[in-house]
Coordinates of C-alpha atoms in Angstrom, one line a residue:
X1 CA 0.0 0.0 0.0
X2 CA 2.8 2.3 0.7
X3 CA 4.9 2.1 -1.8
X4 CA 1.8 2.3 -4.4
X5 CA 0.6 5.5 -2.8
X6 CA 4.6 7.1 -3.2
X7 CA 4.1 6.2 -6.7
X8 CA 1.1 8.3 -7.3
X9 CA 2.0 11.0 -4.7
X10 CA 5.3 11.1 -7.1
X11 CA 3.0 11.6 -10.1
X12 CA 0.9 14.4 -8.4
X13 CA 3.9 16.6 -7.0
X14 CA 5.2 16.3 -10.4
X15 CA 2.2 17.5 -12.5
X16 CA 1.7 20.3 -9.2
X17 CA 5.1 21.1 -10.2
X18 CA 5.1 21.7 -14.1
X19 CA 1.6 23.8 -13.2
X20 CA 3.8 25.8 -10.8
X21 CA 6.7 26.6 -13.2
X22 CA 3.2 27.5 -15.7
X23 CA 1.7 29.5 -12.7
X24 CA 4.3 30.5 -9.4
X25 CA 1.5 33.3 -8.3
X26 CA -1.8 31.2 -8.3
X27 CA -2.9 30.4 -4.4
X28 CA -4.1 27.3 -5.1
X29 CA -1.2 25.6 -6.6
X30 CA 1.2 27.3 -4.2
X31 CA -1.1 25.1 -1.5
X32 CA -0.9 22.3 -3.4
X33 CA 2.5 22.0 -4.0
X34 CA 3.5 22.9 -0.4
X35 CA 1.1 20.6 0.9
X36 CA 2.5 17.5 -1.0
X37 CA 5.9 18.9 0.0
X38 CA 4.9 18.5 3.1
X39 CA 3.9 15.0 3.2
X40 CA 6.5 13.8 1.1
X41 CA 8.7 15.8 -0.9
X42 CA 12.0 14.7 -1.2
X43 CA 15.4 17.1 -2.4
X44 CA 15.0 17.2 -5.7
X45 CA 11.9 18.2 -5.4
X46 CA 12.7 20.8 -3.5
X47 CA 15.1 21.7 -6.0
X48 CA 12.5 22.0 -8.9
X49 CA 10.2 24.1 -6.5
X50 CA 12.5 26.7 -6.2
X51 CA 13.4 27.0 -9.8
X52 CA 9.8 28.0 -10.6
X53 CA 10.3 31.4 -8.2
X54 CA 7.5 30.6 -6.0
X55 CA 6.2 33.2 -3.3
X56 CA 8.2 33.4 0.0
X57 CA 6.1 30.8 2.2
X58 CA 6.7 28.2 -0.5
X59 CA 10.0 29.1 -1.3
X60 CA 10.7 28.3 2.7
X61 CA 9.5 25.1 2.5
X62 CA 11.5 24.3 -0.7
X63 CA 14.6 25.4 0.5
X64 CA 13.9 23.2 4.1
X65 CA 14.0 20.6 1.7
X66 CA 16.5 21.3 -0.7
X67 CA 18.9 22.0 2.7
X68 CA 17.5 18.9 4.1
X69 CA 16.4 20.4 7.2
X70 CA 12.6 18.7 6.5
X71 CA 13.5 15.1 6.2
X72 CA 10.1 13.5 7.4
X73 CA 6.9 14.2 6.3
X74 CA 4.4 16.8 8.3
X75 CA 1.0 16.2 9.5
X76 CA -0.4 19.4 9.4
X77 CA -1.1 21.5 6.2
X78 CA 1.1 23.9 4.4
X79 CA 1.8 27.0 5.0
X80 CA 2.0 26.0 8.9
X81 CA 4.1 22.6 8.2
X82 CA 7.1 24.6 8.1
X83 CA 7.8 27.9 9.3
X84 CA 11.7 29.4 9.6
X85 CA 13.2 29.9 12.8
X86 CA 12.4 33.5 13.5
X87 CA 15.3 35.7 14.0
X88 CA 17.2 35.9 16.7
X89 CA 18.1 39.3 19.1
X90 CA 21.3 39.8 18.4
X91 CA 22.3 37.8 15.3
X92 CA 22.5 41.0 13.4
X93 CA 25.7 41.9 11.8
X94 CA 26.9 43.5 14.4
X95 CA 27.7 40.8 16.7
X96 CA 26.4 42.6 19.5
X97 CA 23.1 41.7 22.0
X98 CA 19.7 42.5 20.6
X99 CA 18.4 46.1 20.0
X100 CA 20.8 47.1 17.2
X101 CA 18.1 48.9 15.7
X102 CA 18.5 51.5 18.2
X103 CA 22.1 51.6 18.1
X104 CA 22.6 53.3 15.1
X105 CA 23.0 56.7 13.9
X106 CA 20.5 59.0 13.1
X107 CA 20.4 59.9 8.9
X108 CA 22.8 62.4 8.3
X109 CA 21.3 65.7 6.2
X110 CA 22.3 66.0 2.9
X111 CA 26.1 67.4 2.2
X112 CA 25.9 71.2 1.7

């Protein structure tokens, strides 16, 4: 049974895919895609996502799996199977703690 439903998933996720290179804006095939993404995309398939320049949330999810840092199938829907880590306070470039924002400098005026 499993290996017979990886066969047609395999089919699906690649007709969702040529329809996404056809259509990277529509909703619906964004949802589709990242949904069987979710449940069992594999790197490659990652890879052909993100050649199609899909919106951000899908482009995520794609690059989780192209990075392998999705390596077993969600059970909840896309766009909430995967979400990136958020930032963290402090990672910024300037190596200090959180807050850099307020650290710098006001805009200058313009050069007389």
């Amino acid at each position: 049974r499993t290996a017979r439903w990886q066969r047609e998933h395999q089919g699906l996720l690649g007709a969702a895919l040529a329809a996404l290179r056809r259509a990277p804006q529509h909703e619906y095939v964004n949802l589709a895609v990242g949904n069987l993404l979710a449940i069992g995309g594999g790197k490659e398939d990652g890879k052909r996502t993100l050649q199609a320049q899909p919106p951000p949330p899908l482009r995520a999810l794609a690059a989780a799996l192209w990075n392998e840092e999705l390596d077993t199938p969600e059970f909840c829907a896309f766009p909430a199977a995967w979400q990136p880590e958020p930032p963290r306070p402090g990672g910024g470039q300037d190596g200090g703690e959180g807050g850099g924002e307020q650290r710098r400098r006001p805009p200058r005026g313009p050069i007389p």
